[in-house]
Amino acid sequence: QWFNDRIAEGYAPVLLSATGSGANALVAAVFERNVKKGWVAKHGLQSGAETDQSTIEYWNKQARRNGLVLRSGSIYGSSSQRLYIAVWHPQSEAHWNWRAAETASGHQTWFNAFREVPLRPAFVTLSDFQIYLSAFTDDSIGEWQARHNMTSDQYQGQFNVLKEQGFYPI
């Protein structure tokens, strides 16, 4: 109901995160106004065939066909039954790609490959069971840096150093 009320007020989801099991998942979301119409949000998606409407693969393929980009998403559920929540926004000019079910080393491999294209990380999220979901895009934001697989203390150290250089996390 909260979701429906925000939509009725002209808001749209822009950032999503979920944790817990499918039946008892907890969702955190950021909504903004003035998001271009045509966005799509889904939850409870599984991984599977691009032809199956219950999969993240299907909705990413549909999004690409319809000029949408994967804006945010998250993996939740369990390691044996992964579920996805995601939101796609209109942005026909951007080239993008995504990766799911990646370990830290797999994520690093794709990160390195996409950087050569060049694509930058649009978002990166890590599940409770240490699996990455990420989207990469070619939209320009200027100079950027990325880090992953850090402890809390390592993150704070990098945050402090990069903030002094004029960077901030997105």
PDB file of C-alpha atoms in Angstrom, residues 6 36 52 56 63 68 70 76 78 80 82 85 87 108-109 122 125 165:
ATOM      1  CA  ARG A   6       3.738   7.062  -3.338  1.00  0.00           C
ATOM      2  CA  LYS A  36      10.250  10.169 -16.632  1.00  0.00           C
ATOM      3  CA  ASP A  52       9.972 -16.465 -18.891  1.00  0.00           C
ATOM      4  CA  ILE A  56      15.277 -11.021 -14.222  1.00  0.00           C
ATOM      5  CA  ALA A  63      13.861  -3.066 -20.753  1.00  0.00           C
ATOM      6  CA  LEU A  68      14.950   1.470 -20.349  1.00  0.00           C
ATOM      7  CA  LEU A  70      18.459  -1.035 -15.047  1.00  0.00           C
ATOM      8  CA  TYR A  76      17.557 -11.576  -1.736  1.00  0.00           C
ATOM      9  CA  SER A  78      18.652 -17.687  -0.091  1.00  0.00           C
ATOM     10  CA  SER A  80      19.601 -21.928  -3.176  1.00  0.00           C
ATOM     11  CA  ARG A  82      17.816 -16.327  -5.269  1.00  0.00           C
ATOM     12  CA  ILE A  85      14.042  -6.873  -7.059  1.00  0.00           C
ATOM     13  CA  VAL A  87      13.629  -0.961 -11.252  1.00  0.00           C
ATOM     14  CA  GLN A 108      36.107  -8.191 -10.890  1.00  0.00           C
ATOM     15  CA  THR A 109      36.537  -9.986 -14.220  1.00  0.00           C
ATOM     16  CA  ALA A 122      25.920   2.369 -12.415  1.00  0.00           C
ATOM     17  CA  THR A 125      25.024  -4.555  -4.723  1.00  0.00           C
ATOM     18  CA  GLN A 165      39.909  14.350  -3.545  1.00  0.00           C
TER      19      GLN A 165
END
